[in-house]
Tab-separated table of C-alpha atoms in Angstrom:
chain	number	residue	atom	x	y	z
J	1	UNK	CA	-7.469	11.741	4.287
J	2	UNK	CA	-6.788	12.931	0.856
J	3	UNK	CA	-7.421	11.276	-2.444
J	4	UNK	CA	-4.751	10.042	-4.749
J	5	UNK	CA	-5.163	12.469	-7.136
J	6	UNK	CA	-4.992	15.202	-4.977
J	7	UNK	CA	-2.209	13.882	-3.307
J	8	UNK	CA	-0.392	13.289	-6.709
J	9	UNK	CA	-1.187	17.350	-7.437
J	10	UNK	CA	0.317	18.049	-4.550
J	11	UNK	CA	3.326	15.915	-4.800
J	12	UNK	CA	4.143	16.953	-8.521
J	13	UNK	CA	7.481	18.341	-9.587
J	14	UNK	CA	11.412	16.995	-8.171
J	15	UNK	CA	15.009	17.319	-9.095
J	16	UNK	CA	18.329	17.234	-7.650
J	17	UNK	CA	20.872	14.740	-9.160
J	18	UNK	CA	22.600	11.542	-7.678
J	19	UNK	CA	25.242	11.907	-9.190
J	20	UNK	CA	24.589	11.778	-12.886
J	21	UNK	CA	21.228	13.273	-13.363
J	22	UNK	CA	21.554	16.425	-11.175
J	23	UNK	CA	22.794	18.644	-14.206
J	24	UNK	CA	19.927	17.507	-16.780
J	25	UNK	CA	17.560	17.995	-14.074
J	26	UNK	CA	18.645	21.164	-12.561
J	27	UNK	CA	18.457	23.118	-15.749
J	28	UNK	CA	14.900	22.918	-15.888
J	29	UNK	CA	14.807	24.002	-12.144
J	30	UNK	CA	12.663	20.598	-11.817
J	31	UNK	CA	14.158	17.922	-8.505
J	32	UNK	CA	13.072	14.058	-8.520
J	33	UNK	CA	12.346	12.611	-5.660
J	34	UNK	CA	10.817	8.744	-6.029
J	35	UNK	CA	8.697	7.228	-2.617
J	36	UNK	CA	8.139	3.440	-2.431
J	37	UNK	CA	4.882	3.059	-0.144
J	38	UNK	CA	2.584	0.565	1.624
J	39	UNK	CA	-0.710	1.234	1.342
J	40	UNK	CA	-2.383	3.501	-0.977
J	41	UNK	CA	-6.028	3.294	0.075
J	42	UNK	CA	-6.097	2.946	3.539
J	43	UNK	CA	-6.321	5.251	6.551
J	44	UNK	CA	-2.614	5.460	7.001
J	45	UNK	CA	-1.467	5.398	3.349
J	46	UNK	CA	-2.435	8.894	2.483
J	47	UNK	CA	-2.004	10.625	6.007
J	48	UNK	CA	1.705	9.221	5.709
J	49	UNK	CA	2.136	10.612	2.132
J	50	UNK	CA	0.323	13.795	2.878
J	51	UNK	CA	2.789	14.160	5.772
J	52	UNK	CA	5.903	13.688	3.690
J	53	UNK	CA	4.278	16.422	1.469
J	54	UNK	CA	3.711	18.974	3.942
J	55	UNK	CA	7.356	18.558	5.690
J	56	UNK	CA	8.886	19.061	2.338
J	57	UNK	CA	6.535	21.986	1.662
J	58	UNK	CA	7.685	23.738	4.844
J	59	UNK	CA	11.096	22.884	3.409
J	60	UNK	CA	10.244	24.990	-0.017
J	61	UNK	CA	10.139	22.226	-2.131
J	62	UNK	CA	6.817	22.805	-3.640
J	63	UNK	CA	4.785	20.402	-6.514
J	64	UNK	CA	4.552	21.737	-9.526
J	65	UNK	CA	7.130	23.959	-9.076
J	66	UNK	CA	10.617	22.478	-7.816
J	67	UNK	CA	9.933	19.160	-6.871
J	68	UNK	CA	8.360	16.275	-8.705
J	69	UNK	CA	7.571	12.697	-6.751
J	70	UNK	CA	6.924	9.573	-8.371
J	71	UNK	CA	4.596	7.532	-6.046
J	72	UNK	CA	4.332	3.763	-5.966
J	73	UNK	CA	2.520	1.386	-3.701
J	74	UNK	CA	3.456	-2.095	-2.617
J	75	UNK	CA	0.479	-2.883	-0.106
J	76	UNK	CA	1.269	-6.219	1.617
J	77	UNK	CA	2.850	-8.315	-1.602
J	78	UNK	CA	6.329	-8.238	-1.523
J	79	UNK	CA	6.498	-9.141	-5.528
J	80	UNK	CA	4.665	-5.471	-5.831
J	81	UNK	CA	7.654	-3.884	-3.691
J	82	UNK	CA	9.982	-5.786	-6.285
J	83	UNK	CA	8.060	-4.533	-9.436
J	84	UNK	CA	7.407	-0.912	-8.149
J	85	UNK	CA	11.108	-0.840	-6.990
J	86	UNK	CA	12.130	-1.293	-10.446
J	87	UNK	CA	9.965	1.215	-11.844
J	88	UNK	CA	10.953	3.770	-9.809
J	89	UNK	CA	14.857	3.246	-10.199
J	90	UNK	CA	14.250	3.255	-14.236
J	91	UNK	CA	12.780	7.008	-13.900
J	92	UNK	CA	16.105	8.138	-12.129
J	93	UNK	CA	15.167	9.514	-9.073
J	94	UNK	CA	17.832	11.404	-7.426
J	95	UNK	CA	16.740	9.982	-4.122
J	96	UNK	CA	13.930	7.681	-2.887
J	97	UNK	CA	11.992	7.813	0.255
J	98	UNK	CA	11.641	4.316	1.048
J	99	UNK	CA	8.584	2.879	3.390
J	100	UNK	CA	9.234	-0.152	5.630
J	101	UNK	CA	12.136	-2.720	4.854
J	102	UNK	CA	10.343	-4.649	2.045
J	103	UNK	CA	10.596	-1.375	0.196
J	104	UNK	CA	14.391	-1.126	1.193
J	105	UNK	CA	15.171	-4.838	0.372
J	106	UNK	CA	13.168	-4.193	-3.365
J	107	UNK	CA	15.107	-0.856	-4.027
J	108	UNK	CA	18.497	-2.383	-2.554
J	109	UNK	CA	18.099	-4.843	-5.544
J	110	UNK	CA	17.442	-2.168	-8.037
J	111	UNK	CA	20.270	0.090	-7.093
J	112	UNK	CA	23.627	0.703	-5.228
J	113	UNK	CA	23.554	4.661	-6.153
J	114	UNK	CA	20.152	6.281	-5.615
J	115	UNK	CA	19.845	7.734	-1.894
J	116	UNK	CA	17.480	6.156	0.185
J	117	UNK	CA	15.645	7.546	3.163
J	118	UNK	CA	13.797	5.019	4.931
J	119	UNK	CA	10.765	5.298	7.353
J	120	UNK	CA	9.198	2.667	9.315
J	121	UNK	CA	12.116	0.051	9.530
J	122	UNK	CA	12.435	-2.139	12.300
J	123	UNK	CA	16.203	-2.788	12.502
J	124	UNK	CA	18.178	-1.480	9.923
J	125	UNK	CA	21.268	-2.533	11.411
J	126	UNK	CA	20.435	-6.126	11.870
J	127	UNK	CA	19.155	-6.098	8.288
J	128	UNK	CA	21.993	-5.003	6.905
J	129	UNK	CA	20.933	-1.820	5.744
J	130	UNK	CA	23.385	0.868	7.355
J	131	UNK	CA	26.559	0.013	9.147
J	132	UNK	CA	25.553	1.556	12.664
J	133	UNK	CA	22.965	4.040	13.576
J	134	UNK	CA	25.443	6.911	14.216
J	135	UNK	CA	27.541	6.534	10.770
J	136	UNK	CA	25.257	4.515	8.347
J	137	UNK	CA	27.882	4.607	5.658
J	138	UNK	CA	27.185	4.179	2.002
J	139	UNK	CA	23.550	5.404	-0.015
J	140	UNK	CA	21.228	4.367	3.077
J	141	UNK	CA	19.393	6.265	6.290
J	142	UNK	CA	16.533	7.297	7.972
J	143	UNK	CA	14.096	6.726	10.551
J	144	UNK	CA	13.988	3.955	12.619
J	145	UNK	CA	10.113	2.435	13.547
J	146	UNK	CA	11.371	0.560	16.810
J	147	UNK	CA	12.456	1.324	20.413
J	148	UNK	CA	13.062	-2.018	21.911
J	149	UNK	CA	11.097	-1.226	24.985
J	150	UNK	CA	7.636	-1.357	23.296
J	151	UNK	CA	7.977	-5.171	22.322
J	152	UNK	CA	7.670	-6.138	26.265
J	153	UNK	CA	5.085	-3.034	26.983
J	154	UNK	CA	3.069	-4.359	24.414
J	155	UNK	CA	3.005	-7.886	26.001
J	156	UNK	CA	2.368	-6.197	29.486
J	157	UNK	CA	-0.519	-4.529	28.449
J	158	UNK	CA	-2.354	-7.519	27.382
J	159	UNK	CA	-1.389	-9.241	31.197
J	160	UNK	CA	-2.848	-6.162	32.522
J	161	UNK	CA	-6.849	-6.425	31.507
J	162	UNK	CA	-8.641	-8.752	33.332
J	163	UNK	CA	-8.905	-11.523	32.726
J	164	UNK	CA	-5.110	-11.201	32.078
J	165	UNK	CA	-4.045	-12.935	28.686
J	166	UNK	CA	-1.874	-16.239	29.607
J	167	UNK	CA	-0.911	-17.248	26.433
J	168	UNK	CA	-0.132	-15.125	23.293
J	169	UNK	CA	0.432	-15.854	19.990
J	170	UNK	CA	2.583	-13.318	18.183
J	171	UNK	CA	1.373	-12.799	14.662
J	172	UNK	CA	3.617	-11.597	11.552
J	173	UNK	CA	4.688	-12.300	8.075
J	174	UNK	CA	8.228	-13.610	7.388
J	175	UNK	CA	8.313	-12.202	4.029
J	176	UNK	CA	7.130	-8.717	5.085
J	177	UNK	CA	8.780	-8.417	8.662
J	178	UNK	CA	12.282	-9.620	8.304
J	179	UNK	CA	13.079	-7.737	11.809
J	180	UNK	CA	10.783	-9.976	13.486
J	181	UNK	CA	13.353	-12.079	15.664
J	182	UNK	CA	14.412	-8.750	16.945
J	183	UNK	CA	10.925	-8.324	18.567
J	184	UNK	CA	10.535	-11.783	19.295
J	185	UNK	CA	13.745	-11.804	21.569
J	186	UNK	CA	12.463	-9.034	23.610
J	187	UNK	CA	8.911	-10.343	23.635
J	188	UNK	CA	10.546	-13.942	24.702
J	189	UNK	CA	12.476	-12.253	27.737
J	190	UNK	CA	9.519	-10.234	28.923
J	191	UNK	CA	7.362	-13.141	29.393
J	192	UNK	CA	8.798	-15.128	32.396
J	193	UNK	CA	8.286	-12.217	34.935
J	194	UNK	CA	4.535	-11.606	33.215
J	195	UNK	CA	3.985	-15.471	33.767
J	196	UNK	CA	3.281	-15.640	30.259
J	197	UNK	CA	3.232	-18.205	27.572
J	198	UNK	CA	4.540	-16.993	24.092
J	199	UNK	CA	4.964	-18.399	20.503
J	200	UNK	CA	5.686	-17.253	17.331
J	201	UNK	CA	2.762	-17.730	14.562
J	202	UNK	CA	4.357	-16.821	11.204
J	203	UNK	CA	1.577	-16.505	8.502
J	204	UNK	CA	1.426	-15.758	5.249
J	205	UNK	CA	-2.184	-15.286	4.104
J	206	UNK	CA	-6.051	-14.936	5.891
J	207	UNK	CA	-6.570	-18.387	5.813
J	208	UNK	CA	-3.385	-19.222	8.211
J	209	UNK	CA	-4.370	-16.181	10.172
J	210	UNK	CA	-7.892	-18.017	10.588
J	211	UNK	CA	-6.485	-21.215	11.411
J	212	UNK	CA	-4.255	-19.867	14.018
J	213	UNK	CA	-6.951	-17.637	16.139
J	214	UNK	CA	-9.289	-20.862	15.863
J	215	UNK	CA	-6.921	-22.851	17.284
J	216	UNK	CA	-6.081	-19.886	19.826
J	217	UNK	CA	-9.709	-19.908	20.773
J	218	UNK	CA	-9.566	-23.231	21.958
J	219	UNK	CA	-7.362	-22.534	24.916
J	220	UNK	CA	-7.850	-20.334	28.078
J	221	UNK	CA	-7.203	-17.136	28.305
J	222	UNK	CA	-5.164	-16.627	24.657
J	223	UNK	CA	-4.198	-13.434	23.347
J	224	UNK	CA	-3.309	-12.042	19.949
J	225	UNK	CA	-0.073	-9.590	19.614
J	226	UNK	CA	0.294	-8.299	15.858
J	227	UNK	CA	4.043	-7.184	14.998
J	228	UNK	CA	4.026	-4.168	12.935
J	229	UNK	CA	4.495	-4.819	9.000
J	230	UNK	CA	3.030	-4.031	5.787
J	231	UNK	CA	1.214	-7.572	5.787
J	232	UNK	CA	-0.873	-6.803	8.902
J	233	UNK	CA	-1.193	-3.017	7.552
J	234	UNK	CA	-3.066	-4.838	4.431
J	235	UNK	CA	-5.012	-7.429	5.827
J	236	UNK	CA	-5.920	-5.189	9.110
J	237	UNK	CA	-9.873	-5.441	8.620
J	238	UNK	CA	-9.320	-9.270	8.230
J	239	UNK	CA	-7.489	-9.622	11.383
J	240	UNK	CA	-9.567	-7.396	13.500
J	241	UNK	CA	-12.865	-8.994	12.259
J	242	UNK	CA	-11.464	-12.504	13.223
J	243	UNK	CA	-10.019	-11.581	16.513
J	244	UNK	CA	-13.588	-10.361	17.059
J	245	UNK	CA	-15.053	-13.741	16.207
J	246	UNK	CA	-13.340	-15.673	17.993
J	247	UNK	CA	-13.112	-13.431	21.113
J	248	UNK	CA	-9.670	-12.816	21.400
J	249	UNK	CA	-7.868	-9.875	23.147
J	250	UNK	CA	-5.310	-8.210	20.874
J	251	UNK	CA	-2.695	-5.615	20.414
J	252	UNK	CA	-1.545	-3.794	17.612
J	253	UNK	CA	1.307	-1.140	16.495
J	254	UNK	CA	-0.630	1.399	15.265
J	255	UNK	CA	-3.523	3.609	16.636
J	256	UNK	CA	-5.828	3.197	13.648
J	257	UNK	CA	-6.070	-0.582	14.459
J	258	UNK	CA	-7.824	0.576	17.600
J	259	UNK	CA	-10.183	3.386	15.245
J	260	UNK	CA	-11.201	0.152	13.524
J	261	UNK	CA	-12.198	-2.140	16.260
J	262	UNK	CA	-8.997	-3.276	17.614
J	263	UNK	CA	-8.601	-3.860	21.515
J	264	UNK	CA	-5.684	-1.695	21.998
J	265	UNK	CA	-2.477	0.148	20.021
J	266	UNK	CA	0.425	1.205	21.236
J	267	UNK	CA	3.456	2.561	18.930
J	268	UNK	CA	4.871	5.407	17.296
J	269	UNK	CA	3.233	8.364	15.815
J	270	UNK	CA	3.708	7.328	12.030
J	271	UNK	CA	3.169	10.853	10.671
J	272	UNK	CA	5.757	12.125	12.839
J	273	UNK	CA	8.664	10.088	11.057
J	274	UNK	CA	7.782	11.005	7.210
J	275	UNK	CA	7.597	14.947	8.361
J	276	UNK	CA	11.031	14.350	9.595
J	277	UNK	CA	12.181	12.477	6.748
J	278	UNK	CA	11.476	15.052	4.440
J	279	UNK	CA	14.121	17.107	6.154
J	280	UNK	CA	16.911	14.476	5.325
J	281	UNK	CA	15.650	14.520	1.811
J	282	UNK	CA	16.143	18.309	1.659
J	283	UNK	CA	19.589	17.852	3.324
J	284	UNK	CA	20.557	15.252	0.597
J	285	UNK	CA	19.074	17.462	-2.562
J	286	UNK	CA	21.252	20.125	-0.850
J	287	UNK	CA	24.441	17.893	-1.029
J	288	UNK	CA	24.832	16.345	1.849
J	289	UNK	CA	25.985	12.471	1.906
J	290	UNK	CA	23.346	9.817	3.173
J	291	UNK	CA	25.680	7.852	5.080
J	292	UNK	CA	26.891	10.890	7.268
J	293	UNK	CA	23.308	11.278	8.458
J	294	UNK	CA	22.672	9.623	11.384
J	295	UNK	CA	19.396	6.778	11.660
J	296	UNK	CA	17.069	8.558	13.983
J	297	UNK	CA	14.760	6.497	16.737
J	298	UNK	CA	11.143	7.085	17.083
J	299	UNK	CA	10.561	10.298	19.780
J	300	UNK	CA	6.570	10.091	19.631
J	301	UNK	CA	4.615	7.186	20.798
J	302	UNK	CA	0.467	6.749	21.442
J	303	UNK	CA	-1.884	4.158	23.165
J	304	UNK	CA	-5.083	3.757	21.945
J	305	UNK	CA	-7.707	1.737	23.582
J	306	UNK	CA	-11.253	0.735	22.341
J	307	UNK	CA	-13.859	0.338	24.941
J	308	UNK	CA	-16.374	-0.979	23.005
J	309	UNK	CA	-14.162	-3.739	21.548
J	310	UNK	CA	-13.214	-4.473	25.059
J	311	UNK	CA	-17.193	-4.643	26.522
J	312	UNK	CA	-17.941	-7.249	23.237
J	313	UNK	CA	-14.672	-9.406	24.597
J	314	UNK	CA	-15.851	-9.751	27.568
J	315	UNK	CA	-12.768	-7.974	29.336
J	316	UNK	CA	-12.290	-4.869	31.536
J	317	UNK	CA	-9.479	-2.454	31.022
J	318	UNK	CA	-7.861	-0.964	33.944
J	319	UNK	CA	-8.132	2.217	35.137
J	320	UNK	CA	-4.549	3.244	34.768
J	321	UNK	CA	-4.177	1.914	31.583
J	322	UNK	CA	-7.095	4.014	30.385
J	323	UNK	CA	-5.682	7.216	31.896
J	324	UNK	CA	-2.397	6.745	30.250
J	325	UNK	CA	-3.990	6.759	26.858
J	326	UNK	CA	-3.846	9.229	24.249
J	327	UNK	CA	-7.379	8.186	22.811
J	328	UNK	CA	-9.976	6.316	24.526
J	329	UNK	CA	-13.020	4.934	22.031
J	330	UNK	CA	-16.085	4.349	23.457
């Protein structure tokens, strides 16, 4: 993890225009990039930002030399994404890296001309961000955070523990997870062969999360599946603590949930998306059109299991799942 001061120092500098700002910014040798991120203070936010900076550096875009990055952090608050999107657009960046669906939605309200390279978006076609994965069209392209088999695997892993989960609440915030319908359809299709009852539980604050978990704890063999969105990231400590309090096995999409006390996580390696996004930033700054750059799906996945949490919950993880894990926390 790196501090905000160090990060800003690493990232200072930026400029290639699109299209009116190019000449003015190129004259002083600076290219300008905006970045609308999710979580500044969490364990993932700083490492993601560092991965972007490092990826850019590998392509000879250096803070304080030829690149300036303006950072904004929306957390799990949709209103903040809107505010910071407006601030970034007012700074006239030549390109913006948009982390997550709320960032893209907010930026699209502010501009239709500045190129956007997104990371961590679940369903870019379904949300109307791009025309197709192969030919995005327009000014938006990027790196998806979702591969359809993931959702079925989340559910399957919950049924492999002992005792197996029989009722699963799928937790998400509709305001920050507009892609939830896509994932829910896959989860619901996977449920019957696994003999699992699934229900979607939209939540908007910690009180609603607790009410859901309290009710689920009264049922036999209940479990929680937390969809990946900025709300869950911002409230991860509360979600993990409530799952422990009500003794509910839960699976998450990001490794740091398991590292923070969650039972299991399976999903993408997020830093990889930011390193790959740097290559698209480089190509666009050198003249490529975003609409000609295909949206790329994730290629790296990781499974983490917290055996300490399993012991506290009174559940057993099968040896086959432990053997497949990238990280086992004991």
